[in-house]
Coordinates of C-alpha atoms in Angstrom, one line a residue:
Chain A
X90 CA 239.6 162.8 288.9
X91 CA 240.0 161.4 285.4
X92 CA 238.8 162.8 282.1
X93 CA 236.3 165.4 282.1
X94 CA 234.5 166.7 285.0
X95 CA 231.0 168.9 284.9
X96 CA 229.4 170.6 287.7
X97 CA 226.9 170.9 289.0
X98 CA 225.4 167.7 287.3
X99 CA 221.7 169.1 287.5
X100 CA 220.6 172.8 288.3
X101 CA 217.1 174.4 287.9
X102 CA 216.8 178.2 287.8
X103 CA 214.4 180.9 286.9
X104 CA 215.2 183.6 284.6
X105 CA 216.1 185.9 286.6
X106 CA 218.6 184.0 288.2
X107 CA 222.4 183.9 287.2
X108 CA 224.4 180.7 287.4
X109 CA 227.9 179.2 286.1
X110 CA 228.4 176.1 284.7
X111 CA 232.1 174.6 285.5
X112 CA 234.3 171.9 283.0
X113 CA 237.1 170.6 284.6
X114 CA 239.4 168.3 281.9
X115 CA 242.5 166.5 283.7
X116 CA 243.3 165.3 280.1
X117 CA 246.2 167.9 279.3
X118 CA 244.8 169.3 276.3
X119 CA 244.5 172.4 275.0
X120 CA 240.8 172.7 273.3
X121 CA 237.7 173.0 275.1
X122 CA 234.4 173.1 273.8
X123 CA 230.7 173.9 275.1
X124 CA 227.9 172.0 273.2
X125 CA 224.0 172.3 273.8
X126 CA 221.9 169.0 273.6
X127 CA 217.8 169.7 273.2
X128 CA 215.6 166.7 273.6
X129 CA 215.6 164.9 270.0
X130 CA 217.8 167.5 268.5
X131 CA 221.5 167.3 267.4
X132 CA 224.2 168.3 269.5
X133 CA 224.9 172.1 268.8
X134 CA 228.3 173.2 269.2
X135 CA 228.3 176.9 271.0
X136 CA 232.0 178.0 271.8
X137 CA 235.5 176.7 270.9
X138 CA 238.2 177.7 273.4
X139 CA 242.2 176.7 271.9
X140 CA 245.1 177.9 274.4
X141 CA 242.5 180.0 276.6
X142 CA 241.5 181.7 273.3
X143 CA 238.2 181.9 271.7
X144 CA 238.3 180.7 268.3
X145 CA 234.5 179.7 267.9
X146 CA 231.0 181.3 268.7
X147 CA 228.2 179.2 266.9
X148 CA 226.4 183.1 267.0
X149 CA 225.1 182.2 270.8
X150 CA 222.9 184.7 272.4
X151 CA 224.6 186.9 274.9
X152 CA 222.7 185.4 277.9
X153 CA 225.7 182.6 277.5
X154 CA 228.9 183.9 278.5
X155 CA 232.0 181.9 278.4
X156 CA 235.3 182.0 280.9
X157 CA 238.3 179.8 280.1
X158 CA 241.0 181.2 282.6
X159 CA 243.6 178.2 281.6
X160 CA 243.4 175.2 279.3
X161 CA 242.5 173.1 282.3
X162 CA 239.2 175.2 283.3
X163 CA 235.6 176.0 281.3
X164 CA 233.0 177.9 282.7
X165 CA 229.7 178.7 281.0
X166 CA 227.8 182.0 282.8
X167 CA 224.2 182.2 283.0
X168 CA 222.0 184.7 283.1
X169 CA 218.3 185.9 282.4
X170 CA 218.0 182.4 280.5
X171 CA 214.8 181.8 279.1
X172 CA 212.8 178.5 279.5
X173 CA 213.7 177.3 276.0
X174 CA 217.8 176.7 277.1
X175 CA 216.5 174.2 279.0
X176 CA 218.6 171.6 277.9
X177 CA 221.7 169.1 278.3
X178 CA 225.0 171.0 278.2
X179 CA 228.2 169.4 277.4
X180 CA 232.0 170.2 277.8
X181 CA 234.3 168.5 275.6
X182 CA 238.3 168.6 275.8
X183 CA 240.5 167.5 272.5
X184 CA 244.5 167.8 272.3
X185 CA 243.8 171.0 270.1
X186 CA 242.4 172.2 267.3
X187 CA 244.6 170.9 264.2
X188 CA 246.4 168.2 265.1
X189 CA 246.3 165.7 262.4
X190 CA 245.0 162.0 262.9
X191 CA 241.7 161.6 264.8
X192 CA 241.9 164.6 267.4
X193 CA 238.8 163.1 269.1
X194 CA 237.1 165.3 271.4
X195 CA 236.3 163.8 275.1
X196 CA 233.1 164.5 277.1
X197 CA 232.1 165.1 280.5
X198 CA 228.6 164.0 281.6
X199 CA 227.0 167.0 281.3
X200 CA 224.5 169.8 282.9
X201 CA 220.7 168.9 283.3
X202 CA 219.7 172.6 283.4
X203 CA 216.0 173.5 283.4
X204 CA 215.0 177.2 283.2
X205 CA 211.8 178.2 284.8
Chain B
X156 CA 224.1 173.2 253.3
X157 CA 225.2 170.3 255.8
X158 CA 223.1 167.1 256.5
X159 CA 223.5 164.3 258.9
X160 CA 220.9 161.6 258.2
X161 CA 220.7 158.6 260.3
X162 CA 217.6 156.6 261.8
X163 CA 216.1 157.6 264.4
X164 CA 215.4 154.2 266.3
X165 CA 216.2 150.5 265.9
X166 CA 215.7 147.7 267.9
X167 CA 217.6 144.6 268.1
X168 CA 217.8 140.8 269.5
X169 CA 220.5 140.2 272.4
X170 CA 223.3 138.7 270.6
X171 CA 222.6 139.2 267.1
X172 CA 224.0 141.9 264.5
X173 CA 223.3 145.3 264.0
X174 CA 223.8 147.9 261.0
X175 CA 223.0 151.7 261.8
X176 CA 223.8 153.8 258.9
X177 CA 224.5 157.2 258.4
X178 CA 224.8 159.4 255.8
X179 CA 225.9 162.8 255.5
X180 CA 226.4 166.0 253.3
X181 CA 229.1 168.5 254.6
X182 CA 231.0 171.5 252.7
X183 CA 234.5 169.7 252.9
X184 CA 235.6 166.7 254.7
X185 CA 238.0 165.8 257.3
X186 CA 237.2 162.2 258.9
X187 CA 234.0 160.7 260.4
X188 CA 233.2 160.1 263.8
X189 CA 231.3 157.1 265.5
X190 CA 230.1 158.0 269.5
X191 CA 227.9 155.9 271.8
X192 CA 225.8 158.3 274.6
X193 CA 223.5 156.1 277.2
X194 CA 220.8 158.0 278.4
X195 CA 222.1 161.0 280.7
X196 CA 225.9 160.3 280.3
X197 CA 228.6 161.7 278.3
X198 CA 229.3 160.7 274.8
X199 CA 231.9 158.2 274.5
X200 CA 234.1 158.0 271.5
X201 CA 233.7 154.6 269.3
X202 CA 235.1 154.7 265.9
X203 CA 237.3 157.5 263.1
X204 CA 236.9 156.8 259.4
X205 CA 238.9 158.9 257.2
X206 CA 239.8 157.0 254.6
X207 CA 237.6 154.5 252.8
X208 CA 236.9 151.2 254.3
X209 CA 236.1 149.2 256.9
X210 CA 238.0 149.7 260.3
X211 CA 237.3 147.4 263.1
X212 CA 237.2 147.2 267.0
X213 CA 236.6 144.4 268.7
X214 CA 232.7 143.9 268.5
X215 CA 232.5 147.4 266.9
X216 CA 233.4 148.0 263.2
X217 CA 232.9 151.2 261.3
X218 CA 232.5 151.4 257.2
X219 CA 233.0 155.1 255.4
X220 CA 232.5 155.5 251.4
X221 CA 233.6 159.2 251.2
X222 CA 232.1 159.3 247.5
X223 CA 228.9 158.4 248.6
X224 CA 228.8 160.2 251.7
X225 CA 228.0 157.1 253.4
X226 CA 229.0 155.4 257.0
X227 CA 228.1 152.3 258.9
X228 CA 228.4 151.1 262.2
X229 CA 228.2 147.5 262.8
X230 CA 227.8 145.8 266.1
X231 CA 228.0 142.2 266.7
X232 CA 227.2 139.8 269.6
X233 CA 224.8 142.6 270.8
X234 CA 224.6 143.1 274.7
X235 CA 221.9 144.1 276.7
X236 CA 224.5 147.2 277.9
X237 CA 224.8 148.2 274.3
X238 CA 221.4 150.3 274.6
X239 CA 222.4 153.6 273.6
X240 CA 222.2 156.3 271.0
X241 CA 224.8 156.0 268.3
X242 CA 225.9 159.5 267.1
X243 CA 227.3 160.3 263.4
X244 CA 229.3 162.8 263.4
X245 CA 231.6 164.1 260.1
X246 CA 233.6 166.5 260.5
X247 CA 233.5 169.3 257.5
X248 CA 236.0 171.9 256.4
X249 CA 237.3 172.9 260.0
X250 CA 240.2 170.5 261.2
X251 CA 238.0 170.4 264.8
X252 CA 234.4 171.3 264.0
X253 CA 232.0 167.9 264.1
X254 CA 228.3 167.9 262.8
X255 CA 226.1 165.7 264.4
X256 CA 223.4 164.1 263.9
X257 CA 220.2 163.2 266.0
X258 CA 221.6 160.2 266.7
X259 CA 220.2 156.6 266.5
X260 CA 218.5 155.2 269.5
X261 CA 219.2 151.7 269.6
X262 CA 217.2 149.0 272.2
X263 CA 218.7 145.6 272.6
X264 CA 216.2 143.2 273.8
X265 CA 216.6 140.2 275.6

């Protein structure tokens, strides 16, 4: 496996349901990031993860709960979601968080989750 | 506030040139970030401005005017593959935090 992995790559649940998201980034960095992608909206960063540590939360309700066990691993915990999460979400990887130059951040193809 | 402002859709003629602009208003300014997303894939990274100018890639080239808060991306020879939302993406004060916009959805046509 190469770059950054998502799984699962589609996932329908109801609101009462609880679910995980998992990022996997072979990359070696050391930043991982979850975004949020609505239909025709911008790509909204939720939470920041440097060295395992959360440095970021974009003031995400607590239905979204973030794991980063090692700088390798992401996972995004579900629960009672509502049907308006629906959305893309996106893991992201970058070297780390203030490195100078470009510092681009790399992502993986995503979670098609719809809540019903 | 912040502000990304880019088009929402152009279209395009297989092999011709394309301009999709962007500009922006963020509190600070740390470089400026060009990504291509096809429908249902990841984002892929295309382009970093962070000095004024032009830098360019191949078919891809990338223009930033920091005092105008202004960006380009310019593709040439346009292929059929080249279909995608383009995605401006600044990044403000934070040395890692990027704003995006909604992106530009671009349709090359045969």
């Amino acid at each position: 496996e190469t770059g950054v992995t998502q799984t699962p790559r589609h996932l329908v649940m109801g609101m009462t349901n609880k679910k995980s998201l998992k990022c996997e980034q072979h990359l070696g960095h050391n930043a991982m990031y979850w975004y949020k992608q609505s239909a025709k909206k911008p790509l909204e960063l939720m939470f920041v993860y440097n060295f395992k540590e959360q440095t970021e939360n974009n003031s995400v309700p607590s239905r979204f709960s973030p794991e980063c066990p090692n700088s390798s691993h992401l996972f995004l915990h579900l629960h009672t979601l509502q049907p308006e999460d629906s959305a893309l979400y996106l893991c992201a990887s970058s070297q780390d968080l203030f490195s100078g130059r470009a510092n681009e951040q790399f992502f993986g193809p995503g979670t098609r989750l719809t809540v019903l | 506030g912040q502000n990304i402002d880019q088009p929402t859709e152009m279209t395009a003629t297989e092999g011709a040139i394309v301009q999709i602009n962007c500009t922006y208003q963020t509190s600070g300014f740390n470089g400026l970030f060009w990504y291509q997303q096809h429908a249902g894939e990841a984002p892929t990274f295309l382009s970093y401005n962070v000095l004024d100018g032009l830098e360019e890639k191949g078919r891809f080239s990338s223009f930033l005017s920091r005092s105008k808060g202004y960006s380009y991306l310019l593709l040439k020879e346009l292929q059929m593959k080249d279909s995608a939302s383009y995605l401006c993406a600044p990044r403000g004060d934070s040395s890692y935090k990027l704003i995006f916009g909604s992106g530009t959805r671009l349709l090359v046509r045969p």
